[in-house]
């Protein structure tokens, strides 16, 4: 039934295009699109920082910052996102994280001649600054983009100065991705966790594998991390520290015994957005200033 409705929706739009009634992209006085949809929390944060937050009409579920973005209509999350939900909002432009939408949805949006731009999600501060430049260029505000990047550089310099003063080479941490007590993963190499730990002067405890793998009691104990790091939402999904203690293997770690468990808002920690230097400094201080 859903496919029939979608086909009818697309057909009506095609007829509209053929009769010359397709809406053209309207630009504001400064040359920027009036109605923007973003898919990807880092893109949303940067667009807002560039001064175009009031033109964002809808976002995805990862767009949690700034807080007012959470009040906007949500197009969903990754493979749950449907083309008709986006098209029904009549955006002028859609800004999407690469690989975030399914190929089917992308094809349907392109069929409607919708203006879509794809951007790689940053995995380090240099890529963050590149994304800022790319978006600033798109919105024709390169100077604003450079100011954002200058602020990122200042944050990173503060982080560097702090780490030079508070050197602790032996600190290790493990990032646990939790979605309830039955769904737990540990972050390995080539993850945001490895990068943010490196920036904060912390060694990744999980070695020998890439991306995320299911968490086992044996692996956690063998890693013996000094700190356990989670998203706020992940810790919440377990029922807080008490629920975390019930996870097999956690009580046996040095981190839990010493009450060295940290949690951060998910996008803040993993987004690699304009606040990347700030969260890295906060993490660095958290493990050095107990």
Short mmCIF file of C-alpha atoms in Angstrom, two decimals:
data_model
loop_
_atom_site.label_atom_id
_atom_site.label_comp_id
_atom_site.label_asym_id
_atom_site.label_seq_id
_atom_site.Cartn_x
_atom_site.Cartn_y
_atom_site.Cartn_z
CA UNK A 1 0.00 0.00 0.00
CA UNK A 2 2.84 2.40 0.90
CA UNK A 3 4.56 1.75 -2.45
CA UNK A 4 1.29 2.48 -4.31
CA UNK A 5 0.87 5.76 -2.45
CA UNK A 6 4.49 6.73 -3.11
CA UNK A 7 4.14 5.94 -6.81
CA UNK A 8 1.03 8.11 -7.00
CA UNK A 9 2.85 10.90 -5.15
CA UNK A 10 5.80 10.76 -7.54
CA UNK A 11 3.52 10.61 -10.58
CA UNK A 12 1.64 13.72 -9.51
CA UNK A 13 4.92 15.56 -9.06
CA UNK A 14 6.14 14.45 -12.47
CA UNK A 15 2.92 15.74 -14.06
CA UNK A 16 3.42 19.02 -12.22
CA UNK A 17 6.99 19.24 -13.56
CA UNK A 18 5.83 18.51 -17.10
CA UNK A 19 3.21 21.29 -17.01
CA UNK A 20 5.75 23.86 -15.89
CA UNK A 21 4.39 24.16 -12.35
CA UNK A 22 7.53 22.80 -10.66
CA UNK A 23 8.67 25.16 -7.95
CA UNK A 24 12.00 26.74 -8.71
CA UNK A 25 14.58 27.21 -5.96
CA UNK A 26 13.88 30.56 -4.35
CA UNK A 27 16.87 32.38 -2.96
CA UNK A 28 17.00 35.01 -0.27
CA UNK A 29 18.62 38.38 -0.85
CA UNK A 30 22.01 37.02 0.20
CA UNK A 31 21.78 34.17 -2.28
CA UNK A 32 20.98 31.45 0.26
CA UNK A 33 18.12 28.93 0.02
CA UNK A 34 15.00 29.87 1.97
CA UNK A 35 13.87 26.38 2.97
CA UNK A 36 16.54 23.91 4.01
CA UNK A 37 16.32 20.31 5.20
CA UNK A 38 19.42 18.82 6.82
CA UNK A 39 20.23 15.15 7.42
CA UNK A 40 23.22 14.77 9.72
CA UNK A 41 23.80 16.47 13.05
CA UNK A 42 27.17 17.94 12.11
CA UNK A 43 25.79 19.53 8.95
CA UNK A 44 22.90 21.00 10.94
CA UNK A 45 25.22 22.47 13.57
CA UNK A 46 27.47 24.08 10.97
CA UNK A 47 24.59 25.52 8.93
CA UNK A 48 23.25 27.03 12.16
CA UNK A 49 26.69 28.39 13.06
CA UNK A 50 26.93 30.01 9.63
CA UNK A 51 23.77 31.98 10.44
CA UNK A 52 21.11 30.04 8.53
CA UNK A 53 19.42 28.18 11.36
CA UNK A 54 16.17 30.08 10.85
CA UNK A 55 15.96 28.69 7.31
CA UNK A 56 16.14 25.04 8.39
CA UNK A 57 12.58 23.70 8.20
CA UNK A 58 13.26 20.06 9.19
CA UNK A 59 16.13 17.87 10.34
CA UNK A 60 16.91 14.26 11.18
CA UNK A 61 17.05 12.61 14.60
CA UNK A 62 20.80 13.16 15.03
CA UNK A 63 20.39 16.95 14.82
CA UNK A 64 20.23 17.62 18.55
CA UNK A 65 22.27 20.83 18.65
CA UNK A 66 21.45 23.65 19.01
CA UNK A 67 18.50 22.66 21.19
CA UNK A 68 15.96 24.59 19.11
CA UNK A 69 16.64 22.22 16.20
CA UNK A 70 14.92 19.49 18.22
CA UNK A 71 11.63 21.40 17.97
CA UNK A 72 11.61 21.19 14.16
CA UNK A 73 9.80 18.46 12.21
CA UNK A 74 11.94 15.31 12.01
CA UNK A 75 12.41 13.41 8.76
CA UNK A 76 13.55 10.37 10.77
CA UNK A 77 16.77 8.43 11.01
CA UNK A 78 18.87 6.88 8.23
CA UNK A 79 17.04 4.01 6.50
CA UNK A 80 13.77 5.05 8.14
CA UNK A 81 13.74 8.28 6.10
CA UNK A 82 11.27 8.26 3.20
CA UNK A 83 11.28 10.51 0.15
CA UNK A 84 7.61 11.49 0.50
CA UNK A 85 8.31 12.88 3.98
CA UNK A 86 10.98 15.17 2.55
CA UNK A 87 9.04 16.15 -0.57
CA UNK A 88 5.91 16.97 1.44
CA UNK A 89 7.82 19.82 3.12
CA UNK A 90 8.72 21.42 -0.24
CA UNK A 91 12.35 22.28 0.58
CA UNK A 92 14.48 24.39 -1.72
CA UNK A 93 17.57 22.39 -0.88
CA UNK A 94 18.53 19.26 1.07
CA UNK A 95 21.95 18.90 2.71
CA UNK A 96 22.82 15.29 3.45
CA UNK A 97 25.63 13.35 5.08
CA UNK A 98 27.12 10.86 2.60
CA UNK A 99 25.61 7.40 2.97
CA UNK A 100 22.87 8.65 5.28
CA UNK A 101 19.92 8.15 2.93
CA UNK A 102 19.15 4.91 1.12
CA UNK A 103 19.93 4.79 -2.60
CA UNK A 104 16.23 4.38 -3.33
CA UNK A 105 15.34 7.60 -1.51
CA UNK A 106 18.19 9.50 -3.20
CA UNK A 107 17.00 8.31 -6.63
CA UNK A 108 13.42 9.37 -5.89
CA UNK A 109 14.51 12.84 -4.73
CA UNK A 110 16.69 13.32 -7.80
CA UNK A 111 13.77 12.24 -9.99
CA UNK A 112 11.87 15.20 -8.55
CA UNK A 113 14.72 17.49 -9.59
CA UNK A 114 15.27 18.42 -5.94
CA UNK A 115 18.52 20.19 -5.20
CA UNK A 116 20.60 17.84 -3.01
CA UNK A 117 24.16 18.28 -1.76
CA UNK A 118 26.13 15.46 -0.14
CA UNK A 119 28.93 15.96 2.38
CA UNK A 120 31.36 13.55 4.01
CA UNK A 121 31.00 13.34 7.78
CA UNK A 122 34.22 14.61 9.41
CA UNK A 123 36.44 12.09 11.18
CA UNK A 124 39.02 14.59 12.46
CA UNK A 125 39.33 18.36 13.02
CA UNK A 126 40.90 19.00 9.60
CA UNK A 127 37.91 17.40 7.92
CA UNK A 128 35.64 19.45 10.17
CA UNK A 129 37.22 22.64 8.90
CA UNK A 130 36.95 21.44 5.31
CA UNK A 131 33.23 20.82 5.80
CA UNK A 132 32.80 24.29 7.28
CA UNK A 133 34.52 25.77 4.20
CA UNK A 134 32.38 23.74 1.81
CA UNK A 135 29.13 24.79 3.46
CA UNK A 136 30.27 28.41 3.79
CA UNK A 137 31.05 28.41 0.06
CA UNK A 138 27.62 26.98 -0.73
CA UNK A 139 25.93 29.71 1.30
CA UNK A 140 28.29 32.37 -0.05
CA UNK A 141 29.59 33.37 3.39
CA UNK A 142 33.28 32.34 3.22
CA UNK A 143 34.33 34.91 5.84
CA UNK A 144 31.89 33.48 8.39
CA UNK A 145 33.26 30.02 7.65
CA UNK A 146 36.81 31.17 8.25
CA UNK A 147 35.77 32.75 11.56
CA UNK A 148 34.26 29.44 12.68
CA UNK A 149 37.46 27.66 11.69
CA UNK A 150 39.53 30.22 13.56
CA UNK A 151 37.49 29.47 16.68
CA UNK A 152 38.10 25.74 16.15
CA UNK A 153 41.84 26.43 15.90
CA UNK A 154 41.74 28.45 19.13
CA UNK A 155 39.97 25.60 20.92
CA UNK A 156 42.56 23.11 19.65
CA UNK A 157 45.41 25.37 20.79
CA UNK A 158 43.88 25.56 24.28
CA UNK A 159 43.65 21.77 24.26
CA UNK A 160 47.28 21.44 23.16
CA UNK A 161 48.46 23.84 25.87
CA UNK A 162 46.52 21.92 28.54
CA UNK A 163 47.93 18.55 27.45
CA UNK A 164 51.48 19.92 27.51
CA UNK A 165 50.93 21.03 31.08
CA UNK A 166 49.06 17.90 32.23
CA UNK A 167 50.91 15.04 30.54
CA UNK A 168 49.56 11.56 31.39
CA UNK A 169 50.72 9.10 28.75
CA UNK A 170 49.37 5.95 30.38
CA UNK A 171 45.65 6.80 30.55
CA UNK A 172 43.35 4.40 28.68
CA UNK A 173 39.63 4.41 27.98
CA UNK A 174 37.00 2.25 26.31
CA UNK A 175 33.88 3.58 24.64
CA UNK A 176 30.76 1.46 25.14
CA UNK A 177 27.83 1.97 22.77
CA UNK A 178 24.72 0.95 24.69
CA UNK A 179 21.16 0.66 23.43
CA UNK A 180 19.74 -1.17 26.40
CA UNK A 181 21.24 -4.01 28.47
CA UNK A 182 20.95 -6.52 25.62
CA UNK A 183 22.59 -4.35 22.94
CA UNK A 184 26.14 -3.33 23.81
CA UNK A 185 29.11 -2.68 21.55
CA UNK A 186 32.71 -1.67 22.11
CA UNK A 187 34.46 0.86 19.86
CA UNK A 188 37.68 -0.22 18.19
CA UNK A 189 40.09 1.43 15.78
CA UNK A 190 38.91 3.73 12.98
CA UNK A 191 36.05 5.09 15.07
CA UNK A 192 35.18 8.53 16.38
CA UNK A 193 36.11 7.19 19.84
CA UNK A 194 39.70 6.52 18.81
CA UNK A 195 40.01 10.00 17.29
CA UNK A 196 38.46 11.90 20.21
CA UNK A 197 40.52 9.88 22.71
CA UNK A 198 43.69 10.67 20.76
CA UNK A 199 42.81 14.36 20.75
CA UNK A 200 42.27 14.24 24.52
CA UNK A 201 45.58 12.49 25.13
CA UNK A 202 43.99 9.14 26.00
CA UNK A 203 44.87 5.74 24.57
CA UNK A 204 42.13 3.54 23.15
CA UNK A 205 41.95 0.41 25.30
CA UNK A 206 40.31 -1.66 22.56
CA UNK A 207 42.95 -2.76 20.04
CA UNK A 208 43.16 -5.35 17.30
CA UNK A 209 39.81 -4.70 15.62
CA UNK A 210 38.09 -1.90 13.70
CA UNK A 211 34.72 -0.19 14.03
CA UNK A 212 32.32 -1.66 16.62
CA UNK A 213 31.98 -5.25 17.84
CA UNK A 214 29.60 -6.78 20.40
CA UNK A 215 30.79 -6.30 23.96
CA UNK A 216 31.71 -9.46 25.89
CA UNK A 217 32.62 -9.67 29.60
CA UNK A 218 35.98 -11.25 28.73
CA UNK A 219 36.98 -8.52 26.28
CA UNK A 220 36.12 -5.73 28.69
CA UNK A 221 38.09 -7.30 31.55
CA UNK A 222 41.10 -8.03 29.33
CA UNK A 223 41.18 -4.43 28.11
CA UNK A 224 41.24 -3.18 31.71
CA UNK A 225 40.52 0.47 30.78
CA UNK A 226 41.16 3.26 33.26
CA UNK A 227 37.91 4.91 32.13
CA UNK A 228 34.63 3.82 30.61
CA UNK A 229 32.98 6.37 28.32
CA UNK A 230 29.37 6.27 27.12
CA UNK A 231 26.78 8.52 25.54
CA UNK A 232 24.33 10.05 28.03
CA UNK A 233 21.55 8.26 26.17
CA UNK A 234 23.45 4.97 26.36
CA UNK A 235 23.94 5.18 30.10
CA UNK A 236 20.28 6.12 30.45
CA UNK A 237 19.24 3.08 28.39
CA UNK A 238 20.99 0.86 30.94
CA UNK A 239 19.30 2.50 33.91
CA UNK A 240 22.26 4.63 34.98
CA UNK A 241 25.32 3.46 36.89
CA UNK A 242 23.32 0.81 38.71
CA UNK A 243 22.26 -0.70 35.41
CA UNK A 244 25.80 -0.46 34.05
CA UNK A 245 27.04 -2.41 37.08
CA UNK A 246 24.70 -5.25 36.10
CA UNK A 247 26.46 -5.70 32.74
CA UNK A 248 28.72 -8.75 32.95
CA UNK A 249 32.36 -7.78 33.27
CA UNK A 250 31.84 -4.13 34.18
CA UNK A 251 32.29 -4.56 37.94
CA UNK A 252 35.62 -6.28 37.32
CA UNK A 253 37.11 -3.28 35.51
CA UNK A 254 39.42 -0.80 37.19
CA UNK A 255 37.29 1.97 35.70
CA UNK A 256 34.13 0.92 37.52
CA UNK A 257 35.87 0.08 40.79
CA UNK A 258 37.42 3.55 40.83
CA UNK A 259 34.14 5.19 39.75
CA UNK A 260 35.77 6.38 36.56
CA UNK A 261 32.74 6.29 34.28
CA UNK A 262 32.06 9.28 32.03
CA UNK A 263 29.11 10.12 29.81
CA UNK A 264 28.61 12.86 27.23
CA UNK A 265 25.79 14.00 24.97
CA UNK A 266 26.06 11.83 21.86
CA UNK A 267 26.41 14.42 19.10
CA UNK A 268 28.76 16.57 21.20
CA UNK A 269 31.16 13.65 21.68
CA UNK A 270 30.94 11.99 18.27
CA UNK A 271 29.87 14.68 15.79
CA UNK A 272 33.30 16.19 15.03
CA UNK A 273 31.54 19.51 14.60
CA UNK A 274 32.67 23.07 15.42
CA UNK A 275 32.89 22.17 19.13
CA UNK A 276 35.35 19.30 18.59
CA UNK A 277 38.15 21.09 20.44
CA UNK A 278 35.82 21.94 23.33
CA UNK A 279 34.65 18.37 23.91
CA UNK A 280 38.20 17.01 23.58
CA UNK A 281 39.38 19.47 26.24
CA UNK A 282 36.44 18.59 28.50
CA UNK A 283 37.27 14.90 28.12
CA UNK A 284 40.97 15.54 28.75
CA UNK A 285 40.16 17.42 31.96
CA UNK A 286 37.65 14.78 33.09
CA UNK A 287 40.33 12.08 33.20
CA UNK A 288 43.00 14.31 34.75
CA UNK A 289 41.09 16.35 37.33
CA UNK A 290 39.09 13.78 39.30
#
